[in-house]
């Protein structure tokens, strides 16, 4: 499997952002913020999050392919091409806008899987869980990198926030809400009535959930707190992630 040029371009944006964050003046964050540092954080976080979203969908596709749905390869889902993962506006543009506005990482793309071709219920569950687990793995790798690799302070802040976002993405996706991966992992073991209910509310249930995030601050605060409890034991630095978040949401 060869990564698509678009995926490599997304990685290049993240790398360019990392360069700017590293060489920008991060010490002025609480005063006159340095545009180079701010731009670097925004580019690294957006590029890194888009790349992780692609890996999330690839995780679903890879496990489904190994589990019996061989049509996955013909649909191009194993190419790491973001254009293959559902509608580009609904799957990527809107989640990016919400991320920029509120710092909440909405689920993005979608891989259409023939679940009837999967070998068993366990395979169907692991297919759903593969996406969120990829975010957890990316977040853990970023935490490890910030612990073990000497880096400029600005890059440290940006990577720390990106790592925390991965934990938040993992947490949101494993919620047992129809339309999210947590529900998909449970669905094979549910009664026909429960599955029918999930199918009915799937189109709008995630929208209600995210409305709660934006309208009721305690709900989003609780999720960020839980994400932090996953993030810090893996080596994440909460103070650095907070500075990275402030730089990313620089207009607040």
Coordinates of N, CA and C in Angstrom, one line a residue:
X1 N 0.8 -1.2 0.0 CA 0.0 0.0 0.0 C 0.9 1.2 0.0
X2 N 0.6 2.2 -1.0 CA 1.3 3.4 -1.1 C 0.4 4.6 -0.7
X3 N 0.9 5.4 0.3 CA 0.0 6.5 0.7 C -0.3 7.4 -0.5
X4 N -1.5 8.0 -0.5 CA -1.8 8.9 -1.6 C -1.0 10.2 -1.5
X5 N -0.8 10.9 -2.6 CA -0.2 12.2 -2.6 C -0.9 13.2 -1.7
X6 N -2.2 13.1 -1.6 CA -2.9 14.1 -0.7 C -2.6 13.8 0.7
X7 N -2.5 12.6 1.1 CA -2.1 12.3 2.5 C -0.7 12.8 2.8
X8 N 0.2 12.6 1.8 CA 1.6 13.1 2.0 C 1.6 14.6 2.1
X9 N 0.7 15.2 1.3 CA 0.6 16.7 1.4 C 0.1 17.2 2.7
X10 N -0.9 16.4 3.3 CA -1.4 16.8 4.7 C -0.2 16.7 5.7
X11 N 0.6 15.6 5.6 CA 1.7 15.5 6.5 C 2.7 16.6 6.3
X12 N 2.9 17.0 5.0 CA 3.8 18.1 4.7 C 3.3 19.4 5.4
X13 N 2.0 19.7 5.4 CA 1.4 20.8 6.1 C 1.7 20.8 7.6
X14 N 1.6 19.6 8.2 CA 1.8 19.4 9.6 C 3.3 19.7 9.9
X15 N 4.2 19.2 9.0 CA 5.6 19.4 9.2 C 6.0 20.8 9.1
X16 N 5.4 21.5 8.1 CA 5.7 22.9 8.0 C 5.2 23.7 9.2
X17 N 4.0 23.3 9.7 CA 3.5 23.9 10.9 C 4.5 23.7 12.1
X18 N 5.0 22.5 12.2 CA 5.9 22.2 13.3 C 7.2 23.0 13.2
X19 N 7.7 23.3 12.0 CA 8.9 24.1 11.8 C 8.6 25.6 12.2
X20 N 7.4 26.1 11.9 CA 7.1 27.5 12.3 C 6.9 27.6 13.8
X21 N 6.2 26.5 14.4 CA 6.0 26.6 15.8 C 7.3 26.5 16.6
X22 N 8.2 25.7 16.0 CA 9.5 25.5 16.7 C 10.4 26.8 16.7
X23 N 10.3 27.5 15.6 CA 11.1 28.7 15.4 C 10.4 30.0 15.7
X24 N 9.1 29.9 16.0 CA 8.4 31.1 16.4 C 8.7 31.4 17.9
X25 N 8.3 32.6 18.3 CA 8.5 33.0 19.7 C 7.3 32.6 20.6
X26 N 7.4 31.5 21.2 CA 6.3 31.0 22.0 C 6.2 31.7 23.4
X27 N 7.3 32.4 23.8 CA 7.3 33.0 25.1 C 6.4 34.2 25.2
X28 N 5.9 34.7 24.0 CA 5.0 35.9 24.0 C 3.6 35.6 24.0
X29 N 3.2 34.3 24.3 CA 1.9 33.8 24.2 C 0.9 34.6 25.0
X30 N 1.3 34.9 26.2 CA 0.5 35.6 27.2 C 0.5 37.2 26.9
X31 N 1.4 37.6 26.0 CA 1.4 39.0 25.7 C 1.1 39.3 24.3
X32 N 2.1 39.9 23.5 CA 1.9 40.1 22.1 C 2.3 38.8 21.4
X33 N 1.3 38.1 21.0 CA 1.5 36.7 20.4 C 2.2 36.8 19.1
X34 N 3.1 35.9 18.9 CA 4.0 35.9 17.7 C 3.2 35.2 16.6
X35 N 2.9 35.9 15.4 CA 2.2 35.2 14.4 C 2.8 34.0 13.8
X36 N 4.1 33.9 13.8 CA 4.8 32.7 13.3 C 4.5 31.5 14.2
X37 N 4.5 31.7 15.5 CA 4.2 30.6 16.4 C 2.8 30.2 16.3
X38 N 1.9 31.2 16.3 CA 0.4 30.9 16.2 C 0.1 30.1 14.9
X39 N 0.7 30.6 13.8 CA 0.5 29.9 12.5 C 1.0 28.5 12.5
X40 N 2.1 28.3 13.1 CA 2.7 27.0 13.2 C 1.9 26.0 14.0
X41 N 1.3 26.5 15.1 CA 0.5 25.6 15.9 C -0.8 25.3 15.1
X42 N -1.4 26.3 14.5 CA -2.6 26.0 13.7 C -2.4 25.0 12.6
X43 N -1.3 25.2 11.8 CA -1.0 24.3 10.7 C -0.7 22.9 11.2
X44 N 0.1 22.8 12.3 CA 0.5 21.5 12.8 C -0.7 20.7 13.3
X45 N -1.6 21.4 14.1 CA -2.7 20.8 14.7 C -3.7 20.4 13.6
X46 N -4.0 21.3 12.6 CA -5.0 21.0 11.6 C -4.4 19.8 10.7
X47 N -3.2 20.0 10.3 CA -2.6 18.9 9.4 C -2.5 17.6 10.1
X48 N -2.1 17.6 11.4 CA -2.0 16.4 12.2 C -3.3 15.8 12.4
X49 N -4.3 16.6 12.7 CA -5.7 16.1 13.0 C -6.3 15.5 11.7
X50 N -6.1 16.1 10.5 CA -6.5 15.6 9.3 C -5.9 14.2 9.0
X51 N -4.6 14.2 9.2 CA -3.8 12.9 9.0 C -4.4 11.8 9.9
X52 N -4.6 12.2 11.2 CA -5.1 11.2 12.1 C -6.5 10.7 11.8
X53 N -7.3 11.6 11.2 CA -8.7 11.3 10.8 C -8.6 10.3 9.6
X54 N -7.6 10.5 8.7 CA -7.4 9.5 7.6 C -7.0 8.2 8.2
X55 N -6.1 8.2 9.2 CA -5.7 6.9 9.8 C -6.9 6.2 10.5
X56 N -7.7 7.0 11.1 CA -8.9 6.5 11.8 C -9.8 5.7 10.8
X57 N -10.1 6.3 9.7 CA -10.9 5.6 8.7 C -10.2 4.4 8.1
X58 N -8.9 4.6 7.9 CA -8.1 3.5 7.4 C -8.1 2.3 8.3
X59 N -8.1 2.6 9.6 CA -8.2 1.5 10.6 C -9.5 0.7 10.5
X60 N -10.6 1.4 10.3 CA -11.9 0.7 10.1 C -11.8 -0.2 8.8
X61 N -11.2 0.4 7.8 CA -11.2 -0.3 6.5 C -10.3 -1.5 6.6
X62 N -9.1 -1.3 7.2 CA -8.1 -2.4 7.3 C -8.7 -3.6 8.0
X63 N -9.3 -3.4 9.2 CA -9.9 -4.5 10.0 C -11.0 -5.1 9.2
X64 N -11.9 -4.3 8.6 CA -13.0 -4.9 7.8 C -12.5 -5.7 6.6
X65 N -11.4 -5.3 6.0 CA -10.8 -6.1 4.9 C -10.3 -7.4 5.4
X66 N -9.6 -7.3 6.5 CA -9.0 -8.6 7.1 C -10.2 -9.5 7.6
X67 N -11.3 -8.8 7.9 CA -12.4 -9.6 8.5 C -13.4 -10.1 7.5
X68 N -13.2 -9.9 6.2 CA -14.0 -10.5 5.2 C -14.6 -9.6 4.2
X69 N -14.6 -8.3 4.4 CA -15.2 -7.4 3.4 C -14.1 -7.0 2.4
X70 N -13.9 -7.8 1.4 CA -12.8 -7.5 0.4 C -13.2 -6.5 -0.6
X71 N -14.4 -6.0 -0.6 CA -14.8 -4.9 -1.5 C -14.1 -3.6 -1.0
X72 N -13.7 -3.6 0.2 CA -13.0 -2.4 0.8 C -11.8 -2.0 -0.2
X73 N -11.1 -2.9 -0.6 CA -9.9 -2.6 -1.4 C -10.3 -1.9 -2.8
X74 N -11.4 -2.4 -3.4 CA -11.9 -1.9 -4.6 C -12.5 -0.5 -4.5
X75 N -12.9 -0.2 -3.3 CA -13.5 1.2 -3.0 C -12.4 2.2 -2.8
X76 N -11.1 1.7 -2.7 CA -10.0 2.7 -2.5 C -9.8 3.1 -1.0
X77 N -10.5 2.4 -0.1 CA -10.3 2.8 1.3 C -9.0 2.5 1.9
X78 N -8.2 1.6 1.3 CA -6.9 1.3 1.8 C -5.8 2.2 1.2
X79 N -6.1 3.2 0.5 CA -5.1 4.1 -0.1 C -4.7 5.3 0.7
X80 N -5.3 5.5 1.9 CA -5.1 6.7 2.7 C -5.4 8.0 1.9
X81 N -6.4 7.9 1.0 CA -6.8 9.0 0.3 C -8.1 9.6 0.9
X82 N -8.0 10.8 1.5 CA -9.1 11.4 2.2 C -10.4 11.5 1.4
X83 N -10.2 11.6 0.1 CA -11.3 11.8 -0.8 C -12.2 10.6 -0.9
X84 N -11.7 9.4 -0.5 CA -12.5 8.2 -0.5 C -13.4 8.1 0.7
X85 N -13.2 8.9 1.7 CA -13.9 8.7 2.9 C -15.1 9.6 3.0
X86 N -16.2 9.2 2.3 CA -17.5 9.9 2.3 C -17.4 11.3 1.7
X87 N -18.4 12.2 2.0 CA -18.5 13.5 1.4 C -17.4 14.4 2.0
X88 N -16.6 15.1 1.1 CA -15.5 15.9 1.6 C -16.0 17.1 2.5
X89 N -17.2 17.7 2.2 CA -17.6 18.8 3.0 C -18.1 18.3 4.4
X90 N -19.0 17.3 4.4 CA -19.6 16.9 5.6 C -18.6 16.1 6.5
X91 N -17.6 15.4 5.8 CA -16.7 14.6 6.5 C -15.5 15.3 7.0
X92 N -15.1 16.3 6.3 CA -13.8 17.0 6.6 C -13.9 18.5 6.8
X93 N -14.6 19.2 5.9 CA -14.6 20.6 6.0 C -15.4 21.1 7.3
X94 N -16.6 20.5 7.5 CA -17.4 20.9 8.7 C -16.7 20.5 10.0
X95 N -16.1 19.3 10.1 CA -15.4 19.0 11.4 C -14.2 19.9 11.6
X96 N -13.5 20.3 10.5 CA -12.4 21.2 10.7 C -12.9 22.6 11.2
X97 N -14.0 23.1 10.6 CA -14.6 24.3 11.1 C -15.0 24.3 12.6
X98 N -15.6 23.2 13.0 CA -16.0 23.1 14.4 C -14.8 23.0 15.3
X99 N -13.7 22.3 14.8 CA -12.5 22.2 15.5 C -11.9 23.6 15.7
X100 N -11.9 24.4 14.7 CA -11.3 25.8 14.7 C -12.2 26.7 15.6
X101 N -13.5 26.5 15.6 CA -14.4 27.4 16.3 C -14.3 27.1 17.8
X102 N -14.5 25.8 18.1 CA -14.7 25.4 19.5 C -13.7 24.4 20.1
X103 N -12.8 23.9 19.3 CA -11.8 23.0 19.8 C -12.3 21.6 20.1
X104 N -13.5 21.3 19.6 CA -14.1 20.0 19.8 C -13.9 19.2 18.5
X105 N -13.2 18.1 18.6 CA -12.9 17.2 17.4 C -14.1 16.4 17.0
X106 N -15.0 16.8 16.2 CA -16.1 16.0 15.7 C -15.6 14.9 14.9
X107 N -16.3 13.7 14.9 CA -16.0 12.6 14.0 C -16.2 13.1 12.6
X108 N -15.3 12.6 11.6 CA -15.3 13.1 10.3 C -15.8 12.1 9.3
X109 N -14.9 11.5 8.6 CA -15.2 10.6 7.4 C -15.9 9.4 7.8
X110 N -16.3 8.6 6.8 CA -17.0 7.4 7.1 C -16.7 6.4 6.0
X111 N -16.4 5.2 6.4 CA -16.1 4.0 5.5 C -17.3 3.2 5.4
X112 N -17.8 3.0 4.2 CA -19.0 2.2 4.1 C -18.7 0.7 4.0
X113 N -19.0 0.0 5.0 CA -18.6 -1.4 5.2 C -19.8 -2.4 5.0
X114 N -19.6 -3.4 4.3 CA -20.6 -4.5 4.1 C -20.5 -5.4 5.3
X115 N -21.2 -5.1 6.3 CA -21.1 -5.8 7.6 C -21.6 -7.3 7.4
X116 N -22.4 -7.5 6.4 CA -22.9 -8.9 6.2 C -21.7 -9.8 5.7
X117 N -20.7 -9.2 5.2 CA -19.5 -9.9 4.7 C -18.5 -10.2 5.8
X118 N -18.7 -9.6 7.0 CA -17.7 -9.8 8.1 C -18.0 -11.2 8.7
X119 N -16.9 -11.8 9.2 CA -17.0 -13.2 9.7 C -17.9 -13.4 10.9
X120 N -17.9 -12.5 11.8 CA -18.7 -12.7 13.0 C -18.9 -11.4 13.7
X121 N -19.6 -11.5 14.9 CA -20.0 -10.3 15.6 C -18.7 -9.6 16.2
X122 N -17.8 -10.4 16.6 CA -16.6 -9.9 17.2 C -15.8 -9.1 16.2
X123 N -15.7 -9.6 14.9 CA -15.1 -8.8 13.9 C -15.8 -7.5 13.6
X124 N -17.1 -7.5 13.6 CA -17.8 -6.3 13.4 C -17.5 -5.3 14.5
X125 N -17.4 -5.7 15.8 CA -17.1 -4.8 16.9 C -15.7 -4.3 16.7
X126 N -14.8 -5.1 16.4 CA -13.4 -4.6 16.3 C -13.2 -3.7 15.1
X127 N -14.0 -3.9 14.0 CA -14.0 -3.0 12.9 C -14.4 -1.6 13.4
X128 N -15.4 -1.5 14.2 CA -15.9 -0.2 14.7 C -14.8 0.4 15.7
X129 N -14.2 -0.4 16.5 CA -13.3 0.1 17.5 C -11.9 0.5 16.9
X130 N -11.6 -0.1 15.7 CA -10.3 0.1 15.1 C -10.0 1.6 14.9
X131 N -11.0 2.4 14.5 CA -10.8 3.8 14.3 C -10.4 4.6 15.5
X132 N -11.3 4.5 16.6 CA -10.9 5.2 17.8 C -9.6 4.7 18.4
X133 N -9.3 3.4 18.3 CA -8.0 2.9 18.8 C -6.8 3.5 18.1
X134 N -7.0 3.8 16.8 CA -6.0 4.4 16.0 C -5.7 5.8 16.6
X135 N -6.7 6.5 17.0 CA -6.5 7.9 17.6 C -5.8 7.7 18.9
X136 N -6.1 6.7 19.7 CA -5.5 6.5 21.0 C -4.0 6.2 20.7
X137 N -3.7 5.4 19.7 CA -2.3 5.0 19.4 C -1.5 6.2 18.9
X138 N -2.1 7.1 18.1 CA -1.4 8.3 17.6 C -1.2 9.2 18.8
X139 N -2.2 9.4 19.7 CA -2.0 10.2 20.8 C -0.9 9.7 21.7
X140 N -0.9 8.4 22.0 CA 0.2 7.8 22.8 C 1.6 8.0 22.2
X141 N 1.7 7.9 20.8 CA 2.9 8.1 20.2 C 3.4 9.5 20.3
X142 N 2.5 10.5 20.2 CA 2.8 11.9 20.3 C 3.3 12.2 21.7
X143 N 2.6 11.6 22.7 CA 3.0 11.8 24.1 C 4.4 11.2 24.3
X144 N 4.7 10.1 23.8 CA 6.0 9.5 23.9 C 7.1 10.3 23.2
X145 N 6.7 10.9 22.1 CA 7.7 11.8 21.4 C 8.0 13.0 22.2
X146 N 7.0 13.6 22.8 CA 7.2 14.8 23.6 C 8.0 14.5 24.8
X147 N 7.9 13.3 25.3 CA 8.7 12.9 26.5 C 10.2 12.6 26.2
X148 N 10.4 12.0 25.1 CA 11.7 11.4 24.8 C 12.6 12.2 23.8
X149 N 12.0 13.0 23.0 CA 12.7 13.7 21.9 C 12.9 15.2 22.3
X150 N 14.1 15.6 22.4 CA 14.3 17.1 22.7 C 13.8 17.9 21.6
X151 N 13.0 18.9 21.9 CA 12.4 19.7 20.8 C 12.2 21.2 21.4
X152 N 12.1 22.1 20.4 CA 11.8 23.5 20.8 C 10.5 23.6 21.5
X153 N 10.5 24.6 22.4 CA 9.3 24.8 23.3 C 8.0 24.9 22.5
X154 N 8.0 25.7 21.4 CA 6.8 25.9 20.6 C 6.3 24.6 20.0
X155 N 7.2 23.8 19.5 CA 6.8 22.5 18.9 C 6.3 21.6 20.0
X156 N 6.9 21.7 21.2 CA 6.4 20.9 22.3 C 5.0 21.3 22.7
X157 N 4.6 22.6 22.7 CA 3.3 23.0 23.0 C 2.3 22.5 21.9
X158 N 2.7 22.6 20.7 CA 1.8 22.2 19.6 C 1.5 20.7 19.6
X159 N 2.6 19.9 19.7 CA 2.4 18.5 19.7 C 1.7 18.0 20.9
X160 N 1.8 18.7 22.1 CA 1.1 18.3 23.3 C -0.4 18.5 23.1
X161 N -0.8 19.6 22.5 CA -2.2 19.9 22.2 C -2.8 18.9 21.2
X162 N -2.0 18.6 20.2 CA -2.5 17.6 19.2 C -2.6 16.2 19.8
X163 N -1.8 15.9 20.8 CA -1.9 14.6 21.5 C -3.2 14.6 22.3
X164 N -3.4 15.7 23.0 CA -4.7 15.7 23.8 C -5.9 15.7 22.9
X165 N -5.9 16.3 21.8 CA -7.0 16.2 20.8 C -7.2 14.8 20.4
X166 N -6.2 14.0 20.3 CA -6.3 12.6 19.9 C -7.1 11.8 21.0
X167 N -6.8 12.1 22.2 CA -7.5 11.5 23.3 C -9.0 11.9 23.4
X168 N -9.2 13.2 23.1 CA -10.6 13.6 23.0 C -11.4 13.0 21.9
X169 N -10.7 12.8 20.7 CA -11.3 12.2 19.6 C -11.6 10.7 19.9
X170 N -10.7 10.0 20.6 CA -10.9 8.7 21.0 C -12.1 8.6 21.9
X171 N -12.2 9.5 22.9 CA -13.2 9.4 23.9 C -14.6 9.7 23.2
X172 N -14.7 10.7 22.4 CA -16.0 11.0 21.8 C -16.5 9.8 20.9
X173 N -15.5 9.2 20.2 CA -15.9 8.2 19.2 C -16.4 6.9 19.9
X174 N -15.9 6.6 21.1 CA -16.3 5.4 21.8 C -17.6 5.6 22.6
X175 N -18.2 6.8 22.6 CA -19.5 6.9 23.3 C -20.5 6.1 22.7
X176 N -21.4 5.4 23.5 CA -22.4 4.5 22.9 C -23.6 5.2 22.4
X177 N -23.3 6.1 21.4 CA -24.4 6.9 20.8 C -24.5 6.5 19.3
X178 N -25.8 6.2 18.9 CA -26.0 5.8 17.5 C -25.3 6.8 16.5
X179 N -24.6 6.2 15.6 CA -23.8 7.1 14.6 C -22.4 7.2 15.0
X180 N -22.0 6.8 16.2 CA -20.6 6.9 16.6 C -20.1 5.4 16.7
X181 N -18.7 5.3 16.8 CA -18.1 4.0 16.8 C -18.4 3.2 18.0
X182 N -18.7 3.8 19.2 CA -19.0 3.1 20.4 C -20.3 2.3 20.2
X183 N -21.3 2.9 19.5 CA -22.5 2.2 19.3 C -22.3 1.1 18.3
X184 N -21.4 1.4 17.3 CA -21.1 0.3 16.3 C -20.5 -0.9 16.9
X185 N -19.7 -0.7 17.9 CA -19.1 -1.9 18.6 C -20.1 -2.7 19.4
X186 N -21.1 -2.0 19.9 CA -22.1 -2.7 20.7 C -23.2 -3.3 19.8
X187 N -23.5 -2.7 18.7 CA -24.6 -3.0 17.9 C -24.8 -4.5 17.5
X188 N -23.7 -5.2 17.2 CA -23.8 -6.6 16.8 C -24.4 -7.5 17.9
X189 N -24.3 -7.0 19.2 CA -24.8 -7.8 20.3 C -26.2 -7.3 20.8
X190 N -26.7 -6.3 20.2 CA -28.0 -5.8 20.7 C -29.2 -6.5 20.0
X191 N -30.3 -6.3 20.6 CA -31.6 -6.9 20.1 C -32.0 -6.3 18.8
X192 N -32.8 -6.9 18.0 CA -33.3 -6.3 16.8 C -34.0 -5.0 17.0
X193 N -34.7 -4.9 18.1 CA -35.4 -3.7 18.4 C -34.4 -2.5 18.7
X194 N -33.4 -2.8 19.5 CA -32.4 -1.8 19.8 C -31.7 -1.4 18.5
X195 N -31.3 -2.3 17.6 CA -30.7 -2.0 16.4 C -31.6 -1.1 15.5
X196 N -32.9 -1.4 15.5 CA -33.8 -0.6 14.7 C -33.9 0.8 15.2
X197 N -33.9 0.9 16.6 CA -34.0 2.2 17.2 C -32.7 3.0 16.8
X198 N -31.5 2.4 16.9 CA -30.3 3.0 16.5 C -30.3 3.5 15.1
X199 N -30.8 2.7 14.2 CA -30.9 3.1 12.8 C -31.8 4.3 12.6
X200 N -32.9 4.4 13.4 CA -33.8 5.6 13.2 C -33.1 6.9 13.7
X201 N -32.4 6.8 14.8 CA -31.9 8.0 15.4 C -30.4 8.3 14.9
X202 N -29.8 7.4 14.2 CA -28.4 7.6 13.8 C -28.2 8.9 13.1
X203 N -29.0 9.4 12.2 CA -28.7 10.6 11.4 C -28.6 11.9 12.3
X204 N -29.4 11.9 13.4 CA -29.4 13.1 14.2 C -28.8 13.0 15.6
X205 N -28.6 11.8 16.1 CA -28.1 11.6 17.5 C -26.8 12.3 17.7
X206 N -25.8 12.1 16.8 CA -24.5 12.8 17.0 C -24.7 14.3 17.0
X207 N -25.6 14.9 16.2 CA -25.8 16.3 16.2 C -26.3 16.8 17.6
X208 N -27.2 16.0 18.2 CA -27.8 16.4 19.5 C -26.6 16.4 20.5
X209 N -25.8 15.4 20.4 CA -24.6 15.2 21.3 C -23.7 16.5 21.2
X210 N -23.4 16.9 20.0 CA -22.5 18.0 19.9 C -23.1 19.3 20.2
X211 N -24.5 19.4 20.0 CA -25.2 20.6 20.5 C -25.0 20.7 22.0
X212 N -25.1 19.6 22.7 CA -24.8 19.6 24.2 C -23.4 20.1 24.5
X213 N -22.4 19.6 23.7 CA -21.1 20.1 24.0 C -20.9 21.6 23.9
X214 N -21.6 22.2 22.9 CA -21.4 23.6 22.7 C -22.4 24.5 23.6
X215 N -23.5 23.9 23.9 CA -24.5 24.7 24.6 C -24.4 24.6 26.2
X216 N -23.9 23.4 26.6 CA -23.7 23.2 28.0 C -22.3 22.9 28.4
X217 N -21.6 23.9 28.9 CA -20.2 23.9 29.1 C -19.8 22.7 30.1
X218 N -20.6 22.4 31.1 CA -20.2 21.3 32.0 C -20.0 20.0 31.3
X219 N -20.8 19.8 30.2 CA -20.7 18.5 29.4 C -19.3 18.4 28.7
X220 N -19.0 19.5 28.0 CA -17.7 19.5 27.4 C -16.5 19.5 28.4
X221 N -16.7 20.2 29.5 CA -15.6 20.2 30.5 C -15.4 18.8 31.1
X222 N -16.5 18.1 31.3 CA -16.4 16.7 31.8 C -15.6 15.8 30.8
X223 N -15.9 16.0 29.5 CA -15.2 15.2 28.5 C -13.7 15.5 28.5
X224 N -13.4 16.8 28.5 CA -12.0 17.2 28.5 C -11.3 16.7 29.8
X225 N -12.0 16.7 30.9 CA -11.4 16.2 32.1 C -11.0 14.7 32.0
X226 N -12.0 13.9 31.4 CA -11.8 12.5 31.2 C -10.6 12.3 30.2
X227 N -10.6 13.1 29.1 CA -9.6 13.0 28.2 C -8.2 13.2 28.8
X228 N -8.2 14.2 29.7 CA -6.9 14.5 30.4 C -6.5 13.4 31.3
X229 N -7.4 12.6 31.9 CA -7.1 11.5 32.7 C -6.5 10.3 31.9
X230 N -6.8 10.3 30.6 CA -6.2 9.3 29.7 C -4.9 9.8 29.2
X231 N -4.8 11.1 29.0 CA -3.6 11.8 28.4 C -2.4 11.8 29.3
X232 N -2.6 12.2 30.6 CA -1.5 12.4 31.5 C -0.8 11.1 31.9
X233 N -1.5 10.0 32.2 CA -0.8 8.8 32.5 C 0.1 8.2 31.3
X234 N -0.3 8.7 30.1 CA 0.5 8.3 28.9 C 1.7 9.2 28.7
X235 N 1.9 10.1 29.6 CA 3.1 11.0 29.5 C 2.8 12.4 29.0
X236 N 1.5 12.7 28.8 CA 1.2 14.0 28.3 C 1.4 15.1 29.3
X237 N 1.7 16.3 28.9 CA 1.9 17.5 29.7 C 0.7 18.4 29.6
X238 N -0.1 18.4 30.7 CA -1.4 19.2 30.6 C -1.1 20.7 30.5
X239 N -0.1 21.2 31.1 CA 0.2 22.7 31.0 C 0.6 23.0 29.6
X240 N 1.4 22.2 29.0 CA 1.9 22.4 27.6 C 0.7 22.3 26.6
X241 N -0.2 21.3 26.8 CA -1.4 21.2 26.0 C -2.3 22.4 26.1
X242 N -2.4 23.0 27.3 CA -3.2 24.2 27.5 C -2.7 25.4 26.7
X243 N -1.3 25.5 26.8 CA -0.7 26.6 26.0 C -0.9 26.4 24.5
X244 N -0.8 25.1 24.1 CA -1.0 24.8 22.7 C -2.4 25.1 22.2
X245 N -3.4 24.8 23.1 CA -4.8 25.1 22.8 C -5.0 26.6 22.8
X246 N -4.4 27.4 23.6 CA -4.6 28.8 23.6 C -4.1 29.4 22.3
X247 N -3.0 28.9 21.8 CA -2.4 29.3 20.6 C -3.3 28.9 19.4
X248 N -3.8 27.7 19.5 CA -4.7 27.3 18.4 C -6.0 28.1 18.3
X249 N -6.6 28.3 19.5 CA -7.8 29.2 19.5 C -7.4 30.6 19.9
X250 N -6.5 31.2 19.1 CA -5.9 32.4 19.4 C -6.8 33.6 19.5
X251 N -8.0 33.5 18.8 CA -8.9 34.7 18.8 C -9.8 34.8 20.1
X252 N -9.7 33.8 20.9 CA -10.5 33.8 22.1 C -10.0 34.8 23.2

